[in-house]
Short mmCIF file of N, CA, C and O in Angstrom, two decimals:
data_model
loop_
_atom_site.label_atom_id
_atom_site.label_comp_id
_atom_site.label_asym_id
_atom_site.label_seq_id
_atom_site.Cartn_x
_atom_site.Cartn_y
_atom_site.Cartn_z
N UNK A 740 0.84 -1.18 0.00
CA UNK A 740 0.00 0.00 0.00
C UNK A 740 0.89 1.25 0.00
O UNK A 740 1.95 1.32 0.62
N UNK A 741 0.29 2.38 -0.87
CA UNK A 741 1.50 3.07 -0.71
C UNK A 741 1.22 4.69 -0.04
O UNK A 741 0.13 5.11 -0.41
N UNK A 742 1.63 5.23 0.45
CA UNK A 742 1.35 6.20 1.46
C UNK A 742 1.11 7.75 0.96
O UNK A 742 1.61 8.58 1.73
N UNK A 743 0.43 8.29 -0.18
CA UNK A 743 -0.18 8.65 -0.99
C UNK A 743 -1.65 9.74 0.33
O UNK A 743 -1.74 10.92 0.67
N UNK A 744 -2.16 8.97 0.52
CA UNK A 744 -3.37 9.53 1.37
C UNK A 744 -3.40 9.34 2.64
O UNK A 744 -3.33 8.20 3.10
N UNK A 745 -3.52 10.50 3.44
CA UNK A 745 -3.47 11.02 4.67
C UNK A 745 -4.19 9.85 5.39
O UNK A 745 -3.72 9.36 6.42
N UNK A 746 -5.19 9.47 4.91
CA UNK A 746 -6.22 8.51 5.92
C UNK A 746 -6.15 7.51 6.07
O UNK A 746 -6.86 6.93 6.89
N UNK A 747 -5.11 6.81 5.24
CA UNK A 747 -4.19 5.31 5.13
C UNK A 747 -3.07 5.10 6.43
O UNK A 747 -2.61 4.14 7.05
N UNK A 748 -2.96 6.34 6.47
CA UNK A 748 -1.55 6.16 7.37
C UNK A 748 -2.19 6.80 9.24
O UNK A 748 -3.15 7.57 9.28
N UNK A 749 -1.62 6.41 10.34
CA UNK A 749 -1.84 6.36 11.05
C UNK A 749 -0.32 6.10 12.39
O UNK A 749 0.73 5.49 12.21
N UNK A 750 -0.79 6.80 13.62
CA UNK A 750 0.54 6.72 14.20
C UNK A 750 0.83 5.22 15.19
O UNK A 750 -0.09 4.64 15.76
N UNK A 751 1.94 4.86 15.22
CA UNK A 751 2.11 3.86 15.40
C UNK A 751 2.32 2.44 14.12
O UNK A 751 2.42 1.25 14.44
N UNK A 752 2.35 2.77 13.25
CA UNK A 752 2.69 1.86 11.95
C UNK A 752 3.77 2.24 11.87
O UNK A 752 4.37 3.25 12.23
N UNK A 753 4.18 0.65 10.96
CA UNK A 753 5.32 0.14 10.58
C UNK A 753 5.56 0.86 8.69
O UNK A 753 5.14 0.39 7.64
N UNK A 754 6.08 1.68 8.86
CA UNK A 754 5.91 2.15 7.06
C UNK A 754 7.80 2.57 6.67
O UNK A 754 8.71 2.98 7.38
N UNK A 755 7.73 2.20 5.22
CA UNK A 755 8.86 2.99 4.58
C UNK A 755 9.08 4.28 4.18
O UNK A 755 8.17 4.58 3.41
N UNK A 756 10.09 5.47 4.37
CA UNK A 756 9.99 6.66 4.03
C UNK A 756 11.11 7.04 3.39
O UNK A 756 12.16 6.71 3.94
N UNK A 757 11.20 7.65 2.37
CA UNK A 757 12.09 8.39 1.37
C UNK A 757 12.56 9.46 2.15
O UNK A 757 11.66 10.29 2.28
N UNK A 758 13.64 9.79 2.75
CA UNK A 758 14.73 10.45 3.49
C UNK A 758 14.65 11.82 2.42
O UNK A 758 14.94 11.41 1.30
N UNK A 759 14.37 13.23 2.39
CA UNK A 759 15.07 14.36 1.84
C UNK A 759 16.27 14.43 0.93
O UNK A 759 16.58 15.08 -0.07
N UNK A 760 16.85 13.45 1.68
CA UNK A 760 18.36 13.48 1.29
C UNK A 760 18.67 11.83 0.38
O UNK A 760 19.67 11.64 -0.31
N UNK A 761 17.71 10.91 0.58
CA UNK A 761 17.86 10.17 -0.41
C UNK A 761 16.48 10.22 -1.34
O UNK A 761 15.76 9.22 -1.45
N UNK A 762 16.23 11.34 -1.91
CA UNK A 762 14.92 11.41 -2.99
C UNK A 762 15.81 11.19 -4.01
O UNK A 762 15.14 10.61 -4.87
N UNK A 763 17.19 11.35 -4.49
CA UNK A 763 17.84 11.19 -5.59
C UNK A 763 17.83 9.54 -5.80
O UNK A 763 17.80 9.07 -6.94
N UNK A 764 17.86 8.86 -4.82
CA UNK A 764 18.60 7.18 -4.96
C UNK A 764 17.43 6.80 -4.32
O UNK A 764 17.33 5.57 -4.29
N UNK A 765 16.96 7.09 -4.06
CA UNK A 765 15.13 6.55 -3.77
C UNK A 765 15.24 4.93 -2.22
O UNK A 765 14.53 4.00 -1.84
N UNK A 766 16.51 5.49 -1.91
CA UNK A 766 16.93 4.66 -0.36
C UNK A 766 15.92 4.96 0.42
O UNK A 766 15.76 6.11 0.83
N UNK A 767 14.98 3.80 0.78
CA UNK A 767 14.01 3.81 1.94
C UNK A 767 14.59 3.49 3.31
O UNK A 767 15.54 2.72 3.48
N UNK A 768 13.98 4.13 4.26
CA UNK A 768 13.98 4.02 5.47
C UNK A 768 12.80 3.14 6.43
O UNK A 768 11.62 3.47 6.46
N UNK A 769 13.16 2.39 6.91
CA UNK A 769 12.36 1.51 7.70
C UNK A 769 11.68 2.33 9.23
O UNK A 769 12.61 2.64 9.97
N UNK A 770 10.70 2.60 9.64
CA UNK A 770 10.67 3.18 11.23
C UNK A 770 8.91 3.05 11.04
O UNK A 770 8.22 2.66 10.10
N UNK A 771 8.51 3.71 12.82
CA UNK A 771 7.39 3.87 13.43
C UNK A 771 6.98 5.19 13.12
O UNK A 771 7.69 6.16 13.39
N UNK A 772 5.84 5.29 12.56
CA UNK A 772 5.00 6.62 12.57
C UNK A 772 4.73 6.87 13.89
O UNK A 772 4.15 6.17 14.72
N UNK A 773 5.53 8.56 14.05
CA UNK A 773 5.10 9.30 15.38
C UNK A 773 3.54 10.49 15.43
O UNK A 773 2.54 10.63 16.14
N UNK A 774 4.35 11.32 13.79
CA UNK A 774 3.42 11.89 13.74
C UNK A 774 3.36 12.37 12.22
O UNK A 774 4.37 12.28 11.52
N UNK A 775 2.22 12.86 11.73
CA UNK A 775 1.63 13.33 10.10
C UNK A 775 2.00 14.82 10.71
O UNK A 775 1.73 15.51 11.69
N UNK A 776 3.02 14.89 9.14
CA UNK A 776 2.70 15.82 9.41
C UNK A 776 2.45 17.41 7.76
O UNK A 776 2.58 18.63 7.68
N UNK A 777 2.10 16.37 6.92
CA UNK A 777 1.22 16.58 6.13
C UNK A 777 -0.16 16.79 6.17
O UNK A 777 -0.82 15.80 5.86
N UNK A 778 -0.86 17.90 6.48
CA UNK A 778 -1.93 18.07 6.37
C UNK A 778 -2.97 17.98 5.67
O UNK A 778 -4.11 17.96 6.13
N UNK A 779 -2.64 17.91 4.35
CA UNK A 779 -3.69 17.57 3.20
C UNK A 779 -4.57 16.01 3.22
O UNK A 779 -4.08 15.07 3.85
N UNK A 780 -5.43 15.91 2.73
CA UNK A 780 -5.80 14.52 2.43
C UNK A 780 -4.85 13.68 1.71
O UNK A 780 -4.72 12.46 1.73
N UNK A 781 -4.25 14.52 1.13
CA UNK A 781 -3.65 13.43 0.09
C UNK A 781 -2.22 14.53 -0.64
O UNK A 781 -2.10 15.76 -0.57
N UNK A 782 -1.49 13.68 -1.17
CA UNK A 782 0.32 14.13 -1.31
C UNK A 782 0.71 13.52 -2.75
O UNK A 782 0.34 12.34 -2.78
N UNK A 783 1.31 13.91 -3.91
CA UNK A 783 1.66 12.68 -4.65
C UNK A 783 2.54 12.16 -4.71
O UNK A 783 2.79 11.28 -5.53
N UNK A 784 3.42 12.65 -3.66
CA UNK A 784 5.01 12.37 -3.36
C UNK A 784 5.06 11.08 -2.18
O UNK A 784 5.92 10.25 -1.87
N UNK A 785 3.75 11.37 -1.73
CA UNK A 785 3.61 10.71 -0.01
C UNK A 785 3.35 11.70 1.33
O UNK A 785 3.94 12.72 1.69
N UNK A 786 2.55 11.18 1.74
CA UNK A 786 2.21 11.99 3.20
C UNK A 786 4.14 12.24 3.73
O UNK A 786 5.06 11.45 3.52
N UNK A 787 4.16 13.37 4.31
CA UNK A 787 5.48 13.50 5.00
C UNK A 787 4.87 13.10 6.51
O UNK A 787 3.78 13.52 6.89
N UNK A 788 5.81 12.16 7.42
CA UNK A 788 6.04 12.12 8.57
C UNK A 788 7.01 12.25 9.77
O UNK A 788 8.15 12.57 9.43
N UNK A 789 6.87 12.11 10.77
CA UNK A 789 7.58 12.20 11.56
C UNK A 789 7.98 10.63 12.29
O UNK A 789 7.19 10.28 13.16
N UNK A 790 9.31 9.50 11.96
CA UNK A 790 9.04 8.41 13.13
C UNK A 790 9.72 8.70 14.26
O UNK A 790 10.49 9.64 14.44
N UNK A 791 9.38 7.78 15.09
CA UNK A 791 9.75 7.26 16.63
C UNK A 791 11.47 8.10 16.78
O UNK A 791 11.87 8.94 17.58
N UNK A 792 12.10 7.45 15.71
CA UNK A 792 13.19 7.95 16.08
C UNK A 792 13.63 9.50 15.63
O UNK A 792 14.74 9.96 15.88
N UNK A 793 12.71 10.13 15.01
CA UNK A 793 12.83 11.86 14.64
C UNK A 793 13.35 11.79 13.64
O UNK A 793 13.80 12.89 13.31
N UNK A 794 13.59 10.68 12.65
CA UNK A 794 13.56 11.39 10.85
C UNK A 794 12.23 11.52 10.41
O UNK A 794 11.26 10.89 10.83
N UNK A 795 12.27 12.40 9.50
CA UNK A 795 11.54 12.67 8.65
C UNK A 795 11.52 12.74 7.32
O UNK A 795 12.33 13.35 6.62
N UNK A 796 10.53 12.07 6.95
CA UNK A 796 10.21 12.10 5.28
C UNK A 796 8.84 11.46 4.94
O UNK A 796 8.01 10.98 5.71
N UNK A 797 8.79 11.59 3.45
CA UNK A 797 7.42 10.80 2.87
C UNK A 797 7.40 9.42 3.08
O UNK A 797 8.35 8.66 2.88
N UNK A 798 6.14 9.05 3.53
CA UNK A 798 5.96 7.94 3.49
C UNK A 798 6.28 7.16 1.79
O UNK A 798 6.21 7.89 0.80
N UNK A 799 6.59 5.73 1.65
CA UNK A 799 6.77 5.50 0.10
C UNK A 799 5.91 4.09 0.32
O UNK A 799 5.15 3.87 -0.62
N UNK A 800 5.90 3.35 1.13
CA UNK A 800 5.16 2.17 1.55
C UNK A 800 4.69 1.99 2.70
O UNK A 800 5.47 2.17 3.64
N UNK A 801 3.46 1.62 2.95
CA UNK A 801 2.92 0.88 4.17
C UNK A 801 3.06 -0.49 4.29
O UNK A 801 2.54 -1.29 3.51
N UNK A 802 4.12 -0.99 5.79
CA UNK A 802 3.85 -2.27 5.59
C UNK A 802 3.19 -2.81 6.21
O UNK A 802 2.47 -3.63 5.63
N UNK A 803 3.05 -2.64 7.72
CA UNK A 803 2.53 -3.05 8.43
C UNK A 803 1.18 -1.84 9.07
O UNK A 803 1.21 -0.84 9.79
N UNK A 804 0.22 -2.52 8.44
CA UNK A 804 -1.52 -1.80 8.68
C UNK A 804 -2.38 -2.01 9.66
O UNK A 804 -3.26 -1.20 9.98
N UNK A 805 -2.17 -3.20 10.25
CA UNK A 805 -3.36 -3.82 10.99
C UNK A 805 -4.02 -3.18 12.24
O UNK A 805 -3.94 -3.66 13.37
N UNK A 806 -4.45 -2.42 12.03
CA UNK A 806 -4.73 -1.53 13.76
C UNK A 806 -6.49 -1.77 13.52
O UNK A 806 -7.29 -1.37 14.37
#
């Protein structure tokens, strides 16, 4: 699933995020959603977040959904 719309994503998931600094080489990052902090419904890059451990970037995949 891919992290596109605000209402997919939720805090506490397991999701992949495209780093600022790797949008060139498209290197995902593995972490916990802390917080959205994209406001729109929807992004075409990916909702930007905040994880657990304080990087930030767009979400690029959801992996783990089940809440």
């Amino acid at each position: 699933m891919d992290g596109k719309t605000r209402a997919a994503i939720k805090p506490g998931m397991l999701v992949h995020i495209i780093l600022k600094k790797d949008q060139r080489s498209g290197e995902l990052t593995e972490g916990i959603v802390k917080d959205l902090l994209t406001s729109a419904a929807y992004h075409h890059r990916g909702i930007k977040v905040r994880l657990m451990d304080g990087q930030i970037g767009r979400v690029a995949e959801i992996i783990e959904d089940d809440f």
